[in-house]
Tab-separated table of C-alpha atoms in Angstrom:
chain	number	residue	atom	x	y	z
Z	408	UNK	CA	-6.983	245.038	151.836
Z	409	UNK	CA	-5.376	242.239	149.841
Z	410	UNK	CA	-5.214	241.736	146.077
Z	411	UNK	CA	-5.121	237.991	145.353
Z	412	UNK	CA	-4.312	236.678	141.871
Z	413	UNK	CA	-4.485	232.923	141.269
Z	414	UNK	CA	-4.555	230.803	138.129
Z	415	UNK	CA	-4.366	227.125	137.288
Z	416	UNK	CA	-2.930	227.624	133.804
Z	417	UNK	CA	-2.672	231.367	133.177
Z	418	UNK	CA	0.374	233.354	132.127
Z	419	UNK	CA	1.050	237.076	132.328
Z	420	UNK	CA	3.587	238.333	129.767
Z	421	UNK	CA	5.188	241.788	129.864
Z	422	UNK	CA	7.388	242.561	126.866
Z	423	UNK	CA	8.745	245.899	128.057
Z	424	UNK	CA	10.297	247.376	131.178
Z	425	UNK	CA	8.501	248.858	134.171
Z	426	UNK	CA	6.242	247.488	136.875
Z	427	UNK	CA	3.479	244.943	136.423
Z	428	UNK	CA	1.642	245.895	139.629
Z	429	UNK	CA	1.462	249.516	140.780
Z	430	UNK	CA	-1.230	250.749	143.140
Z	431	UNK	CA	-3.312	253.819	142.288
Z	432	UNK	CA	-3.453	256.524	144.972
Z	433	UNK	CA	-7.157	255.888	145.578
Z	434	UNK	CA	-6.764	252.162	146.264
Z	435	UNK	CA	-6.784	250.718	149.779
Z	436	UNK	CA	-4.906	247.594	148.703
Z	437	UNK	CA	-1.684	247.221	150.721
Z	438	UNK	CA	-1.043	243.499	150.190
Z	439	UNK	CA	-0.538	241.500	147.026
Z	440	UNK	CA	-0.655	237.708	146.788
Z	441	UNK	CA	0.229	235.698	143.682
Z	442	UNK	CA	-0.477	231.972	143.635
Z	443	UNK	CA	-0.115	229.283	140.949
Z	444	UNK	CA	0.676	231.674	138.102
Z	445	UNK	CA	3.394	232.067	135.458
Z	446	UNK	CA	4.705	235.559	134.766
Z	447	UNK	CA	7.287	236.355	132.078
Z	448	UNK	CA	9.098	239.651	132.108
Z	449	UNK	CA	11.751	241.212	129.910
Z	450	UNK	CA	14.683	243.575	130.417
Z	451	UNK	CA	13.978	246.134	133.158
Z	452	UNK	CA	10.712	244.431	134.220
Z	453	UNK	CA	9.810	244.587	137.915
Z	454	UNK	CA	6.927	242.776	139.562
Z	455	UNK	CA	5.658	245.332	142.057
Z	456	UNK	CA	6.548	248.702	143.466
Z	457	UNK	CA	6.515	249.559	147.117
Z	458	UNK	CA	5.499	251.550	149.224
Z	459	UNK	CA	2.446	250.786	147.119
Z	460	UNK	CA	2.429	247.292	148.623
Z	461	UNK	CA	3.829	246.556	152.096
Z	462	UNK	CA	3.130	242.808	152.212
Z	463	UNK	CA	3.912	240.566	149.243
Z	464	UNK	CA	3.192	236.815	149.017
Z	465	UNK	CA	4.370	234.767	146.024
Z	466	UNK	CA	3.462	231.070	146.253
Z	467	UNK	CA	3.933	228.271	143.714
Z	468	UNK	CA	4.664	230.644	140.838
Z	469	UNK	CA	7.003	230.537	137.868
Z	470	UNK	CA	8.686	233.911	137.311
Z	471	UNK	CA	11.030	234.460	134.375
Z	472	UNK	CA	13.373	237.349	133.479
Z	473	UNK	CA	12.531	239.887	136.164
Z	474	UNK	CA	15.143	242.456	137.103
Z	475	UNK	CA	13.467	242.750	140.511
Z	476	UNK	CA	10.393	241.261	142.165
Z	477	UNK	CA	9.895	243.869	144.884
Z	478	UNK	CA	11.559	247.276	144.605
Z	479	UNK	CA	11.114	249.743	147.443
Z	480	UNK	CA	12.773	252.944	148.542
Z	481	UNK	CA	11.145	252.545	151.966
Z	482	UNK	CA	10.626	249.870	154.613
Z	483	UNK	CA	8.781	246.654	153.689
Z	484	UNK	CA	6.736	244.801	156.271
Z	485	UNK	CA	6.718	241.177	155.070
Z	486	UNK	CA	7.712	239.315	151.938
Z	487	UNK	CA	6.991	235.614	151.547
Z	488	UNK	CA	8.361	233.680	148.550
Z	489	UNK	CA	7.498	229.973	148.681
Z	490	UNK	CA	7.590	226.948	146.373
Z	491	UNK	CA	8.381	228.991	143.263
Z	492	UNK	CA	10.740	228.797	140.277
Z	493	UNK	CA	12.589	232.002	139.405
Z	494	UNK	CA	15.007	232.181	136.473
Z	495	UNK	CA	16.883	234.982	134.728
Z	496	UNK	CA	17.106	238.684	135.457
Z	497	UNK	CA	19.760	241.308	136.068
Z	498	UNK	CA	18.951	242.814	139.470
Z	499	UNK	CA	18.439	241.754	143.067
Z	500	UNK	CA	15.183	239.874	143.690
Z	501	UNK	CA	14.114	241.987	146.656
Z	502	UNK	CA	15.313	245.545	147.274
Z	503	UNK	CA	14.229	247.781	150.144
Z	504	UNK	CA	15.671	250.104	152.772
Z	505	UNK	CA	14.573	247.629	155.440
Z	506	UNK	CA	12.425	244.551	156.014
Z	507	UNK	CA	10.546	243.253	159.022
Z	508	UNK	CA	10.105	239.655	157.887
Z	509	UNK	CA	11.526	237.987	154.834
Z	510	UNK	CA	10.583	234.342	154.225
Z	511	UNK	CA	12.195	232.515	151.298
Z	512	UNK	CA	11.268	228.842	151.497
Z	513	UNK	CA	11.253	225.878	149.081
Z	514	UNK	CA	12.235	227.732	145.905
Z	515	UNK	CA	14.516	227.209	142.930
Z	516	UNK	CA	16.224	230.484	142.020
Z	517	UNK	CA	18.721	230.350	139.140
Z	518	UNK	CA	20.799	232.325	136.652
Z	519	UNK	CA	20.653	235.880	137.949
Z	520	UNK	CA	22.812	238.873	138.635
Z	521	UNK	CA	22.571	240.854	141.857
Z	522	UNK	CA	21.518	239.506	145.254
Z	523	UNK	CA	18.592	237.492	146.533
Z	524	UNK	CA	17.996	240.313	149.049
Z	525	UNK	CA	19.532	243.779	148.941
Z	526	UNK	CA	19.066	246.385	151.630
Z	527	UNK	CA	19.306	249.698	149.787
Z	528	UNK	CA	19.949	253.333	150.595
Z	529	UNK	CA	17.481	256.208	150.517
Z	530	UNK	CA	18.850	259.740	150.479
Z	531	UNK	CA	22.268	258.320	151.321
Z	532	UNK	CA	21.018	256.408	154.401
Z	533	UNK	CA	19.874	252.861	155.132
Z	534	UNK	CA	17.106	252.111	157.563
Z	535	UNK	CA	18.443	250.336	160.613
Z	536	UNK	CA	17.734	246.719	159.906
Z	537	UNK	CA	16.143	243.681	158.518
Z	538	UNK	CA	14.501	242.178	161.585
Z	539	UNK	CA	14.027	238.553	160.551
Z	540	UNK	CA	15.184	236.533	157.558
Z	541	UNK	CA	14.184	232.893	157.130
Z	542	UNK	CA	15.772	231.224	154.097
Z	543	UNK	CA	15.286	227.431	154.127
Z	544	UNK	CA	15.021	224.503	151.698
Z	545	UNK	CA	15.983	226.443	148.570
Z	546	UNK	CA	18.154	225.709	145.564
Z	547	UNK	CA	19.939	228.962	144.712
Z	548	UNK	CA	22.572	229.035	142.002
Z	549	UNK	CA	24.176	231.151	139.332
Z	550	UNK	CA	24.208	234.620	140.913
Z	551	UNK	CA	27.110	235.844	138.828
Z	552	UNK	CA	27.554	239.311	140.329
Z	553	UNK	CA	25.967	239.109	143.757
Z	554	UNK	CA	25.016	236.535	146.337
Z	555	UNK	CA	22.586	235.789	149.130
Z	556	UNK	CA	22.268	239.223	150.658
Z	557	UNK	CA	23.626	242.681	151.269
Z	558	UNK	CA	22.619	244.146	154.638
Z	559	UNK	CA	23.513	246.843	157.106
Z	560	UNK	CA	22.087	245.029	160.133
Z	561	UNK	CA	20.124	241.814	160.663
Z	562	UNK	CA	18.511	240.983	163.998
Z	563	UNK	CA	17.586	237.319	163.436
Z	564	UNK	CA	18.702	235.000	160.636
Z	565	UNK	CA	17.870	231.397	159.802
Z	566	UNK	CA	19.623	230.165	156.669
Z	567	UNK	CA	19.443	226.384	156.653
Z	568	UNK	CA	19.074	223.344	154.400
Z	569	UNK	CA	19.781	225.294	151.195
Z	570	UNK	CA	21.865	224.282	148.203
Z	571	UNK	CA	24.085	227.071	146.835
Z	572	UNK	CA	26.181	226.821	143.684
Z	573	UNK	CA	28.126	229.314	141.579
Z	574	UNK	CA	27.532	232.285	143.891
Z	575	UNK	CA	29.915	235.211	143.608
Z	576	UNK	CA	29.327	236.347	147.222
Z	577	UNK	CA	27.417	235.037	150.184
Z	578	UNK	CA	26.219	237.455	152.867
Z	579	UNK	CA	27.699	240.921	153.038
Z	580	UNK	CA	27.143	243.020	156.141
Z	581	UNK	CA	27.930	246.673	155.587
């Protein structure tokens, strides 16, 4: 099932660290979709925790000061970030041991540390791959300690028509 949160003018504000969305064990919700909403975090704030959610859609949102949007110590199915403004934060936007599909399209992402996408380790091992990454029509700048991505293996990549500025690294394949 899918949790959909939309708002024409609403704002969610979290003034402390931790996750905004965490699924309870009894819930059948596996997908989360945010549309047309502003969310302000603070130091150590993360948007959602996975494996609680395996599909995440963020469309036309304004997200400020998040250390991470999606943080997973397992495999994520699909993440779609479209037409959004993301500013500030100290960590990578998306972190998981592996991804099937990652779609980052039409966004402005500025003034962060870390990577846009970081494939992480679990128990000292990475899952095999990120199957597909589509990163098009974005403005991405000011990643002072990271870059576009850190991966072990990528099967298919489309990075096109983006504007990058002041990026410490680009893509790192481990």
